[in-house]
Coordinates of C-alpha atoms in Angstrom, one line a residue:
X15 CA 0.0 0.0 0.0
X16 CA 1.2 3.5 -0.7
X17 CA 0.9 6.3 1.8
X18 CA -2.2 7.9 0.3
X19 CA -4.1 4.5 0.4
X20 CA -3.2 4.0 4.1
X21 CA -4.2 7.6 5.0
X22 CA -7.5 7.3 3.2
X23 CA -8.2 3.9 4.9
X24 CA -7.5 5.3 8.3
X25 CA -9.3 8.6 7.7
X26 CA -12.5 7.0 6.2
X27 CA -12.7 4.0 8.4
X28 CA -15.4 3.8 11.1
X29 CA -13.6 4.4 14.4
X30 CA -14.5 1.7 17.0
X31 CA -13.9 1.2 20.7
X32 CA -14.0 -2.5 21.1
X33 CA -14.8 -3.8 24.6
X34 CA -15.7 -7.0 26.4
X35 CA -18.1 -7.0 29.3
X36 CA -18.5 -9.8 31.9
X37 CA -22.1 -9.7 33.0
X38 CA -24.2 -11.6 35.6
X39 CA -27.9 -11.7 36.6
X40 CA -31.1 -12.9 35.0
X41 CA -30.0 -13.1 31.4
X42 CA -32.5 -15.6 30.0
X43 CA -34.9 -13.1 28.3
X44 CA -32.4 -10.6 27.0
X45 CA -32.1 -9.9 23.3
X46 CA -28.4 -9.3 22.5
X47 CA -28.6 -7.1 19.4
X48 CA -25.5 -5.7 17.7
X49 CA -23.2 -7.5 20.1
X50 CA -21.8 -11.0 20.5
X51 CA -22.9 -12.9 23.6
X52 CA -21.4 -16.1 25.0
X53 CA -22.8 -17.5 28.2
X54 CA -25.9 -18.9 29.8
X55 CA -28.9 -17.5 31.8
X56 CA -26.8 -16.4 34.7
X57 CA -23.4 -15.4 33.4
X58 CA -21.9 -14.4 30.1
X59 CA -19.4 -12.3 28.1
X60 CA -20.4 -9.5 25.6
X61 CA -18.1 -8.4 22.8
X62 CA -18.8 -5.3 20.7
X63 CA -18.4 -1.6 20.3
X64 CA -18.6 0.3 23.6
X65 CA -21.8 2.2 22.8
X66 CA -23.6 -1.0 21.8
X67 CA -22.4 -3.0 24.8
X68 CA -23.4 -0.3 27.2
X69 CA -26.8 0.1 25.6
X70 CA -27.5 -3.6 26.3
X71 CA -26.3 -3.2 29.9
X72 CA -28.3 0.0 30.5
X73 CA -31.5 -1.2 28.9
X74 CA -31.8 -4.5 30.7
X75 CA -32.6 -4.6 34.4
X76 CA -31.8 -8.3 34.5
X77 CA -28.1 -7.5 34.3
X78 CA -27.2 -7.0 38.0
X79 CA -23.5 -6.6 37.7
X80 CA -20.8 -6.2 35.1
X81 CA -17.1 -5.7 34.6
X82 CA -15.9 -3.8 31.5
X83 CA -12.6 -4.2 29.7
X84 CA -11.7 -1.7 27.0
X85 CA -9.5 -3.2 24.2
X86 CA -8.8 0.0 22.2
X87 CA -10.2 3.5 21.9
X88 CA -11.4 4.9 18.6
X89 CA -9.4 2.4 16.7
X90 CA -9.2 2.9 12.9
X91 CA -7.4 -0.3 11.9
X92 CA -8.1 -3.7 13.3
X93 CA -5.5 -6.3 14.1
X94 CA -4.7 -8.8 11.4
X95 CA -6.2 -12.3 11.3
X96 CA -3.0 -14.1 12.0
X97 CA -4.5 -17.4 10.8
X98 CA -4.0 -16.3 7.2
X99 CA -0.2 -16.3 7.5
X100 CA 1.9 -19.4 6.9
X101 CA 4.3 -18.2 9.6
X102 CA 5.2 -18.7 13.2
X103 CA 3.7 -15.9 15.3
X104 CA 4.3 -16.0 19.0
X105 CA 2.0 -14.7 21.8
X106 CA 1.8 -10.9 22.4
X107 CA 3.0 -10.0 18.9
X108 CA 0.9 -7.1 17.5
X109 CA 0.3 -7.2 13.8
X110 CA -2.0 -4.7 12.2
X111 CA -4.2 -5.4 9.2
X112 CA -2.8 -4.8 5.7
X113 CA 0.6 -6.5 6.6
X114 CA 2.3 -9.0 4.3
X115 CA 4.2 -11.9 6.0
X116 CA 6.0 -14.5 3.9
X117 CA 6.1 -18.2 4.3
X118 CA 8.2 -19.5 7.2
X119 CA 8.7 -16.0 8.8
X120 CA 8.8 -15.7 12.5
X121 CA 7.4 -12.9 14.6
X122 CA 8.5 -13.2 18.3
X123 CA 6.9 -12.1 21.5
X124 CA 6.2 -8.4 21.9
X125 CA 7.1 -7.5 18.3
X126 CA 5.0 -4.8 16.6
X127 CA 4.3 -4.8 12.8
X128 CA 2.4 -1.8 11.6
X129 CA 0.0 -1.3 8.7
X130 CA 1.4 -1.7 5.2
X131 CA 4.7 -3.4 6.2
X132 CA 6.0 -6.4 4.3
X133 CA 8.0 -9.2 5.8
X134 CA 9.8 -11.6 3.5
X135 CA 9.8 -15.4 3.8
X136 CA 12.1 -16.9 6.4
X137 CA 12.7 -13.6 8.1
X138 CA 12.6 -13.4 11.9
X139 CA 11.3 -10.3 13.7
X140 CA 12.8 -10.8 17.2
X141 CA 11.3 -9.9 20.6
X142 CA 10.0 -6.3 21.0
X143 CA 11.2 -5.2 17.6
X144 CA 9.1 -2.5 15.9
X145 CA 8.5 -2.6 12.2
X146 CA 7.0 0.7 11.2
X147 CA 4.3 1.3 8.6
X148 CA 5.2 0.5 4.9
X149 CA 8.6 -0.8 5.8
X150 CA 9.8 -3.5 3.4
X151 CA 12.0 -6.3 4.8
X152 CA 13.3 -9.0 2.5
X153 CA 13.8 -12.7 2.8
X154 CA 15.9 -14.6 5.4
X155 CA 16.6 -11.5 7.4
X156 CA 16.9 -11.2 11.2
X157 CA 15.7 -8.1 12.9
X158 CA 17.1 -8.2 16.4
X159 CA 15.4 -7.8 19.7
X160 CA 14.3 -4.2 20.4
X161 CA 15.3 -2.9 17.0
X162 CA 13.3 -0.1 15.4
X163 CA 12.7 0.1 11.6
X164 CA 11.1 3.5 11.1
X165 CA 7.6 3.8 9.6
X166 CA 6.5 6.4 7.1
X167 CA 2.8 7.1 7.0
X168 CA 3.3 10.8 7.9
X169 CA 4.5 12.9 6.1
X170 CA 3.0 11.3 3.0
X171 CA 6.1 12.2 0.9
X172 CA 8.5 10.1 3.0
X173 CA 10.2 7.1 1.5
X174 CA 9.8 3.8 3.4
X175 CA 12.7 1.8 4.8
X176 CA 13.8 -1.0 2.4
X177 CA 15.9 -3.9 3.8
X178 CA 17.0 -6.4 1.2
X179 CA 17.4 -10.1 1.6
X180 CA 19.9 -11.8 4.0
X181 CA 20.4 -8.8 6.3
X182 CA 21.1 -9.0 10.0
X183 CA 20.0 -6.1 12.1
X184 CA 21.4 -6.3 15.7
X185 CA 19.5 -5.8 18.9
X186 CA 18.3 -2.2 19.7
X187 CA 19.5 -0.9 16.3
X188 CA 17.5 2.0 14.8
X189 CA 17.0 2.4 11.0
X190 CA 15.6 5.8 10.1
X191 CA 12.9 6.4 7.5
X192 CA 14.0 6.3 3.8
X193 CA 17.1 4.2 4.5
X194 CA 18.0 1.4 2.0
X195 CA 20.0 -1.5 3.5
X196 CA 21.6 -3.6 0.8
X197 CA 21.6 -7.4 0.5
X198 CA 23.7 -9.4 2.9
X199 CA 24.7 -6.5 5.1
X200 CA 25.0 -6.4 8.9
X201 CA 23.9 -3.6 11.1
X202 CA 25.6 -3.9 14.5
X203 CA 23.7 -3.9 17.8
X204 CA 22.8 -0.4 19.0
X205 CA 23.7 1.3 15.7
X206 CA 21.6 4.3 14.4
X207 CA 21.5 4.1 10.6
X208 CA 21.0 7.5 9.0
X209 CA 22.5 6.7 5.5
X210 CA 22.0 3.9 3.0
X211 CA 24.1 0.8 3.6
X212 CA 25.7 -0.9 0.6
X213 CA 25.3 -4.6 0.0
X214 CA 27.6 -6.9 2.0
X215 CA 28.9 -4.3 4.3
X216 CA 29.0 -4.1 8.2
X217 CA 28.0 -0.8 9.8
X218 CA 28.0 0.2 13.4
X219 CA 28.0 3.2 15.8
X220 CA 26.0 6.3 16.3
X221 CA 25.6 7.5 13.7
X222 CA 26.4 4.2 11.9
X223 CA 29.5 4.1 9.7
X224 CA 30.9 1.4 7.4
X225 CA 33.2 -0.8 9.4
X226 CA 34.2 -3.4 6.9
X227 CA 33.0 -5.7 4.1
X228 CA 31.2 -8.8 5.1
X229 CA 33.7 -11.7 5.3
X230 CA 33.6 -15.4 6.1
X231 CA 33.8 -14.8 9.9
X232 CA 31.0 -12.3 9.7
X233 CA 28.8 -14.6 7.7
X234 CA 29.3 -17.4 10.3
X235 CA 28.2 -15.1 13.1
X236 CA 25.2 -13.8 11.1
X237 CA 24.1 -17.2 9.9
X238 CA 20.4 -17.9 10.4
X239 CA 19.1 -21.2 11.7
X240 CA 16.7 -22.8 9.3
X241 CA 15.2 -25.1 11.9
X242 CA 13.8 -22.0 13.7
X243 CA 11.7 -21.3 10.6
X244 CA 10.4 -24.9 10.4
X245 CA 6.6 -25.0 10.6
X246 CA 6.5 -28.8 11.1
X247 CA 3.2 -29.9 12.6
X248 CA 1.4 -26.8 11.4
X249 CA -2.4 -26.7 11.0

């Protein structure tokens, strides 16, 4: 998706405040309209938009108690249905709709992938990494724990980050908007990348500078483990 498409989607979408409410009382005769209800005549759970859920609660004296949990406020973009991806996605990862994730990719705990991003096949997004809107990450990459790949939804003229295939980004590295990281390169842990990185180079520091060409020793340290991408036993 380009920036204008994402902006239009967010601007024109119906903003919702999804909630769940745990309710108790005499629930047998209640008509649960415009909400989802799961339960029996004494206890149940409501799912729906805040206004609709509260209308049901206010309009029915049979509901004698409730506990409300707000999931989001005026949300414009839902979370993705992760069942559609042929990938390994661990608990607490947050993936917005309109995200592409390739076969055998891995998204670890606490990682965030924003709208319009693209993750190549076999790539691992490690714990607590942030992949910003419209970022493009190639195949067989490793984006280290806590790394930030900047997103570009605003301003609309900004160019997204592009990371080519076989790139290793170390833990807590930051790659600013518009940066192009060439194939097979290595970004050292903690680096702040403000300029394009040529293919098969190692960069590090704040701001990141070229340290050397990728050599055999570097390739050994940066080697990905295929078994971690194995989806054996998948459903």
